[in-house]
CSV table of C-alpha atoms in Angstrom, one decimal:
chain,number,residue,atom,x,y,z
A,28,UNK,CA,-149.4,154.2,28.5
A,29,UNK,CA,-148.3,156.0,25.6
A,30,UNK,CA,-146.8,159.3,26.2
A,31,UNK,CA,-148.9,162.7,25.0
A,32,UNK,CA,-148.9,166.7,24.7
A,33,UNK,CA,-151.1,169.3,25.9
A,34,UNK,CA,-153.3,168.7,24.0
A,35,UNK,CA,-153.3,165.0,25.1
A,36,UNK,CA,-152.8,163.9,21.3
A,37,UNK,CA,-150.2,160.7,21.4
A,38,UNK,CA,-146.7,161.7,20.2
A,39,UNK,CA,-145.4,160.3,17.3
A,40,UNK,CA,-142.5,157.6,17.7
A,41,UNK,CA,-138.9,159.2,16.7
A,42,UNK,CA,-137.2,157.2,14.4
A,43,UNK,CA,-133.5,155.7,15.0
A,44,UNK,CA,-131.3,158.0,13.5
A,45,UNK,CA,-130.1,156.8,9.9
A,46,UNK,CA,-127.0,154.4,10.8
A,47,UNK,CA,-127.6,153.0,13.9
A,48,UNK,CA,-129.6,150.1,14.8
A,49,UNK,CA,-132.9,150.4,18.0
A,50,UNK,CA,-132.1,149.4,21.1
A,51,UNK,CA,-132.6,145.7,22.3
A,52,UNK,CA,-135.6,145.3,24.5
A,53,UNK,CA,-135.1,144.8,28.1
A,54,UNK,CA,-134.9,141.5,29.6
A,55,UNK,CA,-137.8,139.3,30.2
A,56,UNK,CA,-137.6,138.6,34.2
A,57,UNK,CA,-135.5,135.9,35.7
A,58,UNK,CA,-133.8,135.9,32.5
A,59,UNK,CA,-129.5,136.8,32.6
A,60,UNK,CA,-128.8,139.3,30.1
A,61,UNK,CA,-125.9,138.8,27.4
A,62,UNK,CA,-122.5,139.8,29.0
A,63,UNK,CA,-124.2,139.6,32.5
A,64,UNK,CA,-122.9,137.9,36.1
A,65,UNK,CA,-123.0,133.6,36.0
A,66,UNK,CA,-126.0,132.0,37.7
A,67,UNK,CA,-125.6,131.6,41.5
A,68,UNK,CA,-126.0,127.8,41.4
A,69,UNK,CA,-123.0,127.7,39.5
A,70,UNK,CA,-119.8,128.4,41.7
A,71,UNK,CA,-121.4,125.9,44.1
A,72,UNK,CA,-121.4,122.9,42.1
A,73,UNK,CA,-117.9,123.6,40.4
A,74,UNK,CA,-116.9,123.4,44.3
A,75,UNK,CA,-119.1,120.6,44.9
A,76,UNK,CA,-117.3,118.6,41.8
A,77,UNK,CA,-114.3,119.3,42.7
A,78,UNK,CA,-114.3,118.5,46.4
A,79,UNK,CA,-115.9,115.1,44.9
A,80,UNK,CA,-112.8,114.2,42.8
A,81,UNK,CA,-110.4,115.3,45.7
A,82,UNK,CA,-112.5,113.1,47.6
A,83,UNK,CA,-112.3,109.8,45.2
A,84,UNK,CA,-108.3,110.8,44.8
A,85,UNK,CA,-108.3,111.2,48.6
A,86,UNK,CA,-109.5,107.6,49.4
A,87,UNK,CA,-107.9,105.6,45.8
A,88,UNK,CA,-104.5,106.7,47.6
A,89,UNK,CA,-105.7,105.5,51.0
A,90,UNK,CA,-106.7,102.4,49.7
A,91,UNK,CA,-103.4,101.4,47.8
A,92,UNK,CA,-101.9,102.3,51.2
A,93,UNK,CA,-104.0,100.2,53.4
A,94,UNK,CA,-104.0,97.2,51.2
A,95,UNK,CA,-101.3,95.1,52.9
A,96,UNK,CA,-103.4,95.8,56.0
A,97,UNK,CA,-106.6,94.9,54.5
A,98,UNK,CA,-105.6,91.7,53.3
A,99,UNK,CA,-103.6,90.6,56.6
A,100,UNK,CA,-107.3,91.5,58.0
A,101,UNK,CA,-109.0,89.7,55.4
A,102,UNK,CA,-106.4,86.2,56.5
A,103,UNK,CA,-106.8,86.9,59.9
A,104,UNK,CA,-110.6,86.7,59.8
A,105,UNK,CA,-110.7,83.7,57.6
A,106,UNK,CA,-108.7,82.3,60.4
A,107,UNK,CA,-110.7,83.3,63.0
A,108,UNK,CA,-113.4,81.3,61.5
A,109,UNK,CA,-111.6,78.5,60.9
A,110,UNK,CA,-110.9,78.3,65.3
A,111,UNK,CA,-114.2,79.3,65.7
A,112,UNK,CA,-115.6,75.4,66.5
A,113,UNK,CA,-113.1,74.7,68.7
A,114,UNK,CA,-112.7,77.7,70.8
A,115,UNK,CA,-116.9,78.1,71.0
A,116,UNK,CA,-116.6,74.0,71.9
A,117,UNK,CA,-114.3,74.7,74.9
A,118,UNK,CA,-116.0,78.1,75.8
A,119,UNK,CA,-119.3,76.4,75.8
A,120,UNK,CA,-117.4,73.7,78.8
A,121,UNK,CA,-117.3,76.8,81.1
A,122,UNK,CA,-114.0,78.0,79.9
A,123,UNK,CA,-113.4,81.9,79.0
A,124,UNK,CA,-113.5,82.5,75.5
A,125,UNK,CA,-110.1,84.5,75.5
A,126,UNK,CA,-108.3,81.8,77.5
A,127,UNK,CA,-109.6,79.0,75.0
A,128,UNK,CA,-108.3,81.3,71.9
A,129,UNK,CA,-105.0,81.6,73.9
A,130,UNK,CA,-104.7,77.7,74.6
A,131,UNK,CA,-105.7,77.2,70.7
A,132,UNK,CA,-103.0,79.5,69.1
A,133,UNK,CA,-100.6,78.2,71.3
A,134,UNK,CA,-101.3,74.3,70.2
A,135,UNK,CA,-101.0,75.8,66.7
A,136,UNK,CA,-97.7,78.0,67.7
A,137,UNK,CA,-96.2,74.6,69.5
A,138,UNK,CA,-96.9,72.1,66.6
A,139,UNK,CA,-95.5,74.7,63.9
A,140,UNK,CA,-92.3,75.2,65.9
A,141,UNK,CA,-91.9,71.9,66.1
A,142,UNK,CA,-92.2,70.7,62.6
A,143,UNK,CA,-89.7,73.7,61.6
A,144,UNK,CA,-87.1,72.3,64.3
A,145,UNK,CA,-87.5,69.2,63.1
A,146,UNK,CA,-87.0,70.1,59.1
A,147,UNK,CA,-84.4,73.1,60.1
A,148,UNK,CA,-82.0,70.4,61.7
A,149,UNK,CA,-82.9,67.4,59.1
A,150,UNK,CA,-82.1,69.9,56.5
A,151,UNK,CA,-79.4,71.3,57.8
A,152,UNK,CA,-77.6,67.7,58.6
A,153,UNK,CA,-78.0,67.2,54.7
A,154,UNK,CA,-76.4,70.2,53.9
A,155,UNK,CA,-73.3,69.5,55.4
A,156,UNK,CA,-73.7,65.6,54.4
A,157,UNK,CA,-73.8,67.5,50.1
A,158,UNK,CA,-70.6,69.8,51.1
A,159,UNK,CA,-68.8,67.1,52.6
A,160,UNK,CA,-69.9,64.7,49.4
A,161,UNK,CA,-69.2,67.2,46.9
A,162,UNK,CA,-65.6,66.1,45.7
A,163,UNK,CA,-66.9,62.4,45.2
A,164,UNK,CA,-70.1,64.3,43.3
A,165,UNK,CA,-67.6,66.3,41.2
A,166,UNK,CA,-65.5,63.7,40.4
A,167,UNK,CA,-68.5,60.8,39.3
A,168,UNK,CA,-69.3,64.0,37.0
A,169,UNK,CA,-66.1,64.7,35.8
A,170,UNK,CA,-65.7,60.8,34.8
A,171,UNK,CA,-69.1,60.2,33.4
A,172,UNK,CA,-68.1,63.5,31.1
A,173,UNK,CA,-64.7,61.9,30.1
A,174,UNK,CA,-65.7,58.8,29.0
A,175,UNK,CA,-69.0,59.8,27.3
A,176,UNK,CA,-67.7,62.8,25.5
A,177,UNK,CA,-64.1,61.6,25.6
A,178,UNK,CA,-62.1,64.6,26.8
A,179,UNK,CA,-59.7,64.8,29.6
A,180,UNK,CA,-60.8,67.1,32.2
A,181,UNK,CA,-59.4,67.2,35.4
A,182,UNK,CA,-61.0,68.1,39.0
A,183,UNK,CA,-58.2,70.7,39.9
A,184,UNK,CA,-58.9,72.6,36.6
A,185,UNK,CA,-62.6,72.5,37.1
A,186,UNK,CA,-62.5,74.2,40.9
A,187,UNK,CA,-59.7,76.7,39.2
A,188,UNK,CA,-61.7,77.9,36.6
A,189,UNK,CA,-64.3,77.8,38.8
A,190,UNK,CA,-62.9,79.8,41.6
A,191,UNK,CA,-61.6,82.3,39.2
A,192,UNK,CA,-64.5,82.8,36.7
A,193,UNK,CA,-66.0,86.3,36.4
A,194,UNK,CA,-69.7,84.6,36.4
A,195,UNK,CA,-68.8,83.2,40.9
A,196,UNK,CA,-67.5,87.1,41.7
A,197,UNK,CA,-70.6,88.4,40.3
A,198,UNK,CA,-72.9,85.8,42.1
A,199,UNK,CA,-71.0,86.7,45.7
A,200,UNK,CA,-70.6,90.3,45.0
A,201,UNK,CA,-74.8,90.3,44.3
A,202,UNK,CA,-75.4,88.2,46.7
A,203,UNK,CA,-73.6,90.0,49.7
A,204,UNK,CA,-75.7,93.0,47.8
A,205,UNK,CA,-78.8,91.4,48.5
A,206,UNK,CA,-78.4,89.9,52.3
A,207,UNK,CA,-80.3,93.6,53.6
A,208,UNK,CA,-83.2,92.7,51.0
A,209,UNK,CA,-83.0,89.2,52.1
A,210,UNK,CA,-83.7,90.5,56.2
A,211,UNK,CA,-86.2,93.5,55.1
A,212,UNK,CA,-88.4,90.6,53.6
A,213,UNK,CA,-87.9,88.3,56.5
A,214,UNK,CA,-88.5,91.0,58.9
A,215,UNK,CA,-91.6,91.8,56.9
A,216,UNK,CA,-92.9,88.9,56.8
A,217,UNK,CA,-92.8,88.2,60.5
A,218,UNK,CA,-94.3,91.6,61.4
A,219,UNK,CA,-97.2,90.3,59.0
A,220,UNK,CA,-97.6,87.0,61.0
A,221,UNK,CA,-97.5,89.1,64.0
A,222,UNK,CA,-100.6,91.2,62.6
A,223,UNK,CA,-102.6,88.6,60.9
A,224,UNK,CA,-102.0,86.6,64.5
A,225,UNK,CA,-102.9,89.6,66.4
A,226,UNK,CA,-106.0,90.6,64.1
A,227,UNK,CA,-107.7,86.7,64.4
A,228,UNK,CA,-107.0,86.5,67.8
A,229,UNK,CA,-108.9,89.5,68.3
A,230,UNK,CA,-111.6,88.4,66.0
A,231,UNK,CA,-112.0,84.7,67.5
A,232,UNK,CA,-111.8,85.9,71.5
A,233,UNK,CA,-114.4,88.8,71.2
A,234,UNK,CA,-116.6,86.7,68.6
A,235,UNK,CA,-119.4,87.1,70.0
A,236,UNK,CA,-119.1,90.7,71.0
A,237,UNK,CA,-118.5,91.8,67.4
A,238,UNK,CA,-121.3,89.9,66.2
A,239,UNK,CA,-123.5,91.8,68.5
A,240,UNK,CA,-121.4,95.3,67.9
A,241,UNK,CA,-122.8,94.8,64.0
A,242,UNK,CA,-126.1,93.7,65.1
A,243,UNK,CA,-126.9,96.6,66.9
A,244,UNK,CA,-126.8,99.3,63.9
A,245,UNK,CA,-128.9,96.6,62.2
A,246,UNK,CA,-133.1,96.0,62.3
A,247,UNK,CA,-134.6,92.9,63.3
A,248,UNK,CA,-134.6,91.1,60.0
A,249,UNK,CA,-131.1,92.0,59.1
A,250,UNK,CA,-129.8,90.8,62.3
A,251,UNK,CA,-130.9,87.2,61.7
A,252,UNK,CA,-129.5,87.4,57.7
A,253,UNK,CA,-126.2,88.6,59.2
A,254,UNK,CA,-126.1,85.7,61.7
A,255,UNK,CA,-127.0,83.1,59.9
A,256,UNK,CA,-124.5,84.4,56.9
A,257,UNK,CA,-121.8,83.9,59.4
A,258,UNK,CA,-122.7,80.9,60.9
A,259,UNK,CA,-122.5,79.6,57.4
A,260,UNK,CA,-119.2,81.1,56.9
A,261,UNK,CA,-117.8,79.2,59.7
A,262,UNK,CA,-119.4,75.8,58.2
A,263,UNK,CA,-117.3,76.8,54.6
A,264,UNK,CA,-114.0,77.4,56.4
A,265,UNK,CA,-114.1,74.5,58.5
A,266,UNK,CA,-115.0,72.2,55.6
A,267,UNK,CA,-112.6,73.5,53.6
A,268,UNK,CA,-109.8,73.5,56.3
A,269,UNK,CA,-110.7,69.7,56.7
A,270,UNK,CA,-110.1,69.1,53.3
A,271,UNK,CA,-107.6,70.9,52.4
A,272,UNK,CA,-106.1,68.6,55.5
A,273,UNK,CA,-107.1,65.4,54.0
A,274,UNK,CA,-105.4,65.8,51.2
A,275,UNK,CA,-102.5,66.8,52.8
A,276,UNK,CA,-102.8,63.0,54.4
A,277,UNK,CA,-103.3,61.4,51.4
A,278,UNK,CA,-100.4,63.5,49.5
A,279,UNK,CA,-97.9,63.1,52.5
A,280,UNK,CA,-98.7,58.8,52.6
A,281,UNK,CA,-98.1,58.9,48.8
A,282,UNK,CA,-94.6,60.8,48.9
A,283,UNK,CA,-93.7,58.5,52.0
A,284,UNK,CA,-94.1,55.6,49.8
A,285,UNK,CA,-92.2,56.8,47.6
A,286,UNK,CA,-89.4,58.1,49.4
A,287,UNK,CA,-89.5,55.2,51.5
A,288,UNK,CA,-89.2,52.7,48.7
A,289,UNK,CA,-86.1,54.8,46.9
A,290,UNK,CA,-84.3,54.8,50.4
A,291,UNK,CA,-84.1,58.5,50.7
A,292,UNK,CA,-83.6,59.0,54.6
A,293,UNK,CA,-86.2,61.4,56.7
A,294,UNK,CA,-88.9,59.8,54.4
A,295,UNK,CA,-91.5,60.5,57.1
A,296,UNK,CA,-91.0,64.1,57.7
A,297,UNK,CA,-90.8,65.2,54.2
A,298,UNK,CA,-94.0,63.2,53.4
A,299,UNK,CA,-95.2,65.9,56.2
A,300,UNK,CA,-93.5,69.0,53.9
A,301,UNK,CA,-94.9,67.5,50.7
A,302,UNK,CA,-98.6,67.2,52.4
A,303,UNK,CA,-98.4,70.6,54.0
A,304,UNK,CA,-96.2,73.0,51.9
A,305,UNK,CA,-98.4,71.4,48.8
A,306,UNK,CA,-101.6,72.6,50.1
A,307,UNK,CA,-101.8,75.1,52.8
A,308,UNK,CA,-99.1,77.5,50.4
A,309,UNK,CA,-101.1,78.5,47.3
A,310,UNK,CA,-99.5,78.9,43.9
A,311,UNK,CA,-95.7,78.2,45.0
A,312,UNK,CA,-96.7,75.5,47.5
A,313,UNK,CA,-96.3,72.4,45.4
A,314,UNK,CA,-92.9,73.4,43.7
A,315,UNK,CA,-91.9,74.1,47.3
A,316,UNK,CA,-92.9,70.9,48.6
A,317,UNK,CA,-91.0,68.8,45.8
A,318,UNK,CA,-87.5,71.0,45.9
A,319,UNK,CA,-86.3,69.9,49.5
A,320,UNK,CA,-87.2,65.7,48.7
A,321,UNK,CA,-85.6,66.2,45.5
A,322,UNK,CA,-82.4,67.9,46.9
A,323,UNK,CA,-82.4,65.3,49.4
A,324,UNK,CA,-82.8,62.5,47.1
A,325,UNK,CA,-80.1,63.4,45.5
A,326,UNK,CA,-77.9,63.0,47.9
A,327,UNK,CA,-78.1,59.3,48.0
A,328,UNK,CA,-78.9,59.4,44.4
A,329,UNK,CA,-78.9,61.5,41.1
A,330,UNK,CA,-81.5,59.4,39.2
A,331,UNK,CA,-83.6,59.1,42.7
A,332,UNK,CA,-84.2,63.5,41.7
A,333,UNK,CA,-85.3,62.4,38.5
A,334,UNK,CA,-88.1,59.8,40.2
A,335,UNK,CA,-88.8,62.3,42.5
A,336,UNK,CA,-89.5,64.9,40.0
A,337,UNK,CA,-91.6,63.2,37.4
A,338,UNK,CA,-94.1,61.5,40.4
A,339,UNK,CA,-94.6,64.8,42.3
A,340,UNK,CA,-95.9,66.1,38.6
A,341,UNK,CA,-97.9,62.9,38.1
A,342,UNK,CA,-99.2,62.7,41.4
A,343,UNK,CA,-100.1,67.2,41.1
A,344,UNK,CA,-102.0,66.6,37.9
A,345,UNK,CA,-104.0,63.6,39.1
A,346,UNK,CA,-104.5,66.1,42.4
A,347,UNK,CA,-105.9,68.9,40.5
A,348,UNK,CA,-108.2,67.0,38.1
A,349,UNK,CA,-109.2,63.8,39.9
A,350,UNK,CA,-109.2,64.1,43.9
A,351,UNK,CA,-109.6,67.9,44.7
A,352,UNK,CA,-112.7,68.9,42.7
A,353,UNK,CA,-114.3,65.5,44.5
A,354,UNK,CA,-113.2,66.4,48.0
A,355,UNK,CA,-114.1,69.9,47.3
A,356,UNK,CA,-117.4,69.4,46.0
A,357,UNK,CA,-118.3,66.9,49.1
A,358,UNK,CA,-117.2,69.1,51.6
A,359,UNK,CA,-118.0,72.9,50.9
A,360,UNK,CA,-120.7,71.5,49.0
A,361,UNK,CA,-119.5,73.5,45.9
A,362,UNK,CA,-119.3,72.3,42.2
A,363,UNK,CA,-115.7,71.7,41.0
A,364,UNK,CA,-115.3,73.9,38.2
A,365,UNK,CA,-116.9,76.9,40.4
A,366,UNK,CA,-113.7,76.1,42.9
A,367,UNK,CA,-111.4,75.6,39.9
A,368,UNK,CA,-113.1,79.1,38.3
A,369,UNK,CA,-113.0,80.7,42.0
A,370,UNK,CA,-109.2,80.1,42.4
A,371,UNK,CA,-108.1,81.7,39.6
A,372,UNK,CA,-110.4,84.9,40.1
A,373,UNK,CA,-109.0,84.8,43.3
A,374,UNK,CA,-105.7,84.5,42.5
A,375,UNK,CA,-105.9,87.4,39.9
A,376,UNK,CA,-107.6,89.4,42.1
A,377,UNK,CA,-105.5,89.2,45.5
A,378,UNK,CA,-102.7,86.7,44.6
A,379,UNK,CA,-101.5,83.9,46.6
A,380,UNK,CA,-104.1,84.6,49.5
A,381,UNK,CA,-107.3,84.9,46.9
A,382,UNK,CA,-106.6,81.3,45.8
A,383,UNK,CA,-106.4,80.9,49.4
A,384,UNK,CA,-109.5,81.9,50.6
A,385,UNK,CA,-111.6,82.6,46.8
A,386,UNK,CA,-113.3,78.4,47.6
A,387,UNK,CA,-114.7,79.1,51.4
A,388,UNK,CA,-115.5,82.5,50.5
A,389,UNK,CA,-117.7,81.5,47.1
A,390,UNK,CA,-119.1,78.6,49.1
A,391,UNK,CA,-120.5,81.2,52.2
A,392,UNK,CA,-121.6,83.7,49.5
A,393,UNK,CA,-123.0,80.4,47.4
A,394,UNK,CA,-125.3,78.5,50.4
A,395,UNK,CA,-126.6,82.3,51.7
A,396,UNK,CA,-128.0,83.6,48.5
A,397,UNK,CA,-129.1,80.5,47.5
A,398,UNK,CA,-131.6,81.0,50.6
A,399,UNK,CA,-133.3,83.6,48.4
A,400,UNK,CA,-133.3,82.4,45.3
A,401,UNK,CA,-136.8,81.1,43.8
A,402,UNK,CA,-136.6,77.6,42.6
A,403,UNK,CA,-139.4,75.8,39.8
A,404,UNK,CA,-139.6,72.3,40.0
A,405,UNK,CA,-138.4,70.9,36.5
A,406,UNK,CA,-140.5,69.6,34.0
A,407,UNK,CA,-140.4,65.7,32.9
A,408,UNK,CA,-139.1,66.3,29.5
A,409,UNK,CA,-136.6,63.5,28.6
A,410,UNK,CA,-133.7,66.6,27.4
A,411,UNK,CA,-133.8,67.4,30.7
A,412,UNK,CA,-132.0,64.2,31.2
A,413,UNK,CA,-129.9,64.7,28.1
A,414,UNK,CA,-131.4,62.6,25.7
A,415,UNK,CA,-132.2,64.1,22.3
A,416,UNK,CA,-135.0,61.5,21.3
A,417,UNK,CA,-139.1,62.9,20.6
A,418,UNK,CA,-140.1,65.2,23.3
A,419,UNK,CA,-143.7,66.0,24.3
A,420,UNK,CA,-143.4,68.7,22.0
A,421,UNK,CA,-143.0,67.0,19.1
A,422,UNK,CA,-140.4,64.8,16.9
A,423,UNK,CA,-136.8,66.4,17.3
A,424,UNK,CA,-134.9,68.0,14.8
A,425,UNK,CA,-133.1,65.1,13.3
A,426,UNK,CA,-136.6,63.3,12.8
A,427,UNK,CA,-137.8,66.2,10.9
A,428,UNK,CA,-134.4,66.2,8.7
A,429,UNK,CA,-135.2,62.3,7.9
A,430,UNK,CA,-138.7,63.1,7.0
A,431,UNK,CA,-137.8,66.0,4.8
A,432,UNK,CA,-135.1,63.8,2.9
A,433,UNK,CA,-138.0,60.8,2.4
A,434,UNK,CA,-140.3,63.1,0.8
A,435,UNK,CA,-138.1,65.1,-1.5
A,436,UNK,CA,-137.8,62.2,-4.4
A,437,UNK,CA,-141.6,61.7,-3.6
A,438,UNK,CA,-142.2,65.4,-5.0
A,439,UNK,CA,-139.3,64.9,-7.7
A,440,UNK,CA,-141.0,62.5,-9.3
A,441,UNK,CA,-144.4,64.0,-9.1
């Protein structure tokens, strides 16, 4: 209401003084006036967003620190499923699962040590056999140089200038540098064998109560997807596994032969190396597996190295691109370029141990979705087959390019 006098007459409105400008009107409600205090809501989510981004920080750092452990745990489960059959075989005979799990590793412990006795003291008798030799090696040089190049070295200058060159005090004064690196990565790598050991054996003997541990936080219908996705992982691993050991056969008969024919002594147990090391190491495996029956070979020959070498490159290429995409594809049941694509995401992903495991893995994740996928059946169209001849719906496109050519002089001349 307006305000009035006495005699209830409305006053008349004073006008702003000349110079100065009317007051603002007041703020509508809910509204924040200019220069007033920040919205509530505010504070809160700048401490929500940054608790967020401490948070992501928080567990980026934790997961560069638990990588090493995260992979070991990734090995030792792929391993676990690889025992699986054969401890669930002898559990299923009465025996206790943990007891069957101890009485597997300790198969695989026995044969391993074993083969590594076996090589150790096979390559170590060669060793000694190329120090011993090395004056008669050094001198059949020496001679081929003279009389090809026709100079006149001598063997007491050679170990002189040898002995006394800047290039052999470097060599021993890095190499004695590097012995404590050398034992921290063997050291390492034991304490990683431990875990990985450790981890699958955990995962194999108590199987069945870590299937049911997941189960339980699952309903009805995820319990059965969960089960049956393992149960196909185990089926992967194992056919891989088997092989992955066949053509560790078929590679170990083939270097035999070889070696066997050249003369090279220990021929069988370095056809064992070549077939193991090749395939069970990823990456470095197969240039691993041909060093030690090249060294060897050329010990009783030079030119037997040079054999060696070029059929352990003949025999990996005709591997790679002939009899592993066939094994593969018969026995994970997975097409050869998706293995060949698989080990190389795997290997830029985790390394040496994604081209290890990228083919079962792929496979399991392969044969479960493709439970859910929706298949048509195909029509009869002959392009289906791959022939480019008239279709149902109509003359192809090279038909249509004949006809057009035909009937371009017919409308020149008209």
């Amino acid at each position: 209401m307006a305000p009035t006098d006495e005699t209830h007459e409305p006053l008349p409105r004073q006008a702003a003084p000349t110079g100065t400008t009317p007051p603002d009107p007041p703020p509508a409600p809910g509204a924040v006036a200019p220069g007033g205090r920040m919205p509530r809501w505010l504070p809160r989510a700048m401490v929500l967003a940054l608790a967020l981004i401490a948070a992501f920080q928080l567990g980026s750092w934790a997961f560069h620190q638990l990588t090493s452990l995260l992979i070991n745990i990734l090995i030792a489960f792929f391993l676990a499923l690889a025992i699986e059959p054969a401890v669930s075989r002898m559990a299923a005979r009465g025996m206790r699962r943990g007891l069957a799990t101890f009485l597997v590793f300790l198969g695989l412990a026995i044969a391993a040590a074993g083969f590594v006795t076996l090589l150790g003291s096979m390559l170590a008798g060669q060793i000694i056999k190329m120090v011993e030799g090395f004056p008669d090696y050094l001198d059949s040089l020496i001679n081929w140089i003279n009389e090809t190049f026709h100079m006149e070295l001598r063997r007491v200058d050679v170990q002189e200038g040898l002995l006394h060159s800047d290039w052999l005090r470097k060599y021993a004064q890095t190499s004695a540098a590097g012995v404590l690196d050398v034992s921290a990565q063997v050291l390492g790598g034991l304490f990683q064998l431990l875990t990985v050991g450790l981890f699958s054996f955990y995962f194999a003997a108590d199987g069945p109560r870590l299937r049911r541990a997941l189960c339980s936080v699952l309903p009805p219908a995820r319990q059965t997807e969960v089960l049956r996705a393992w149960e196909i992982a185990v089926d992967k691993t194992g056919g891989y596994l088997y092989s992955r050991g066949l053509m560790a056969l078929i590679s170990g008969i083939a270097h035999y032969i070889l070696l066997q024919a050249l003369g090279v002594p220990y021929a069988p147990v370095l056809g064992v190396w070549v077939g193991l090391v090749s395939q069970f190491i990823p990456t470095i495996g197969t240039y691993l597996a041909g060093a030690l029956p090249m060294l060897i070979a050329f010990t009783v020959e030079p030119w037997y190295a040079v054999w060696v070498l070029a059929f352990v490159v003949v025999y990996q290429q005709l591997e790679n691109y002939m009899l592993q995409p066939k094994l593969t594809a018969r026995t994970v049941d997975i097409h050869p370029a998706v293995a060949f694509g698989s080990v190389i995401a795997g290997t830029a992903l985790l390394g040496a141990v994604g081209a290890l495991i990228a083919i079962p893995a792929v496979a399991t994740l392969q044969a479960f979705l493709g439970a859910y996928v929706k298949r048509y059946a195909v029509t009869d169209d002959p392009r289906v087959h791959g022939h480019r001849g008239r279709g149902p719906g109509g003359p192809g496109i090279p038909a249509r390019m004949r006809r057009l050519r035909a009937r371009r002089p017919e409308a020149e001349e008209s």
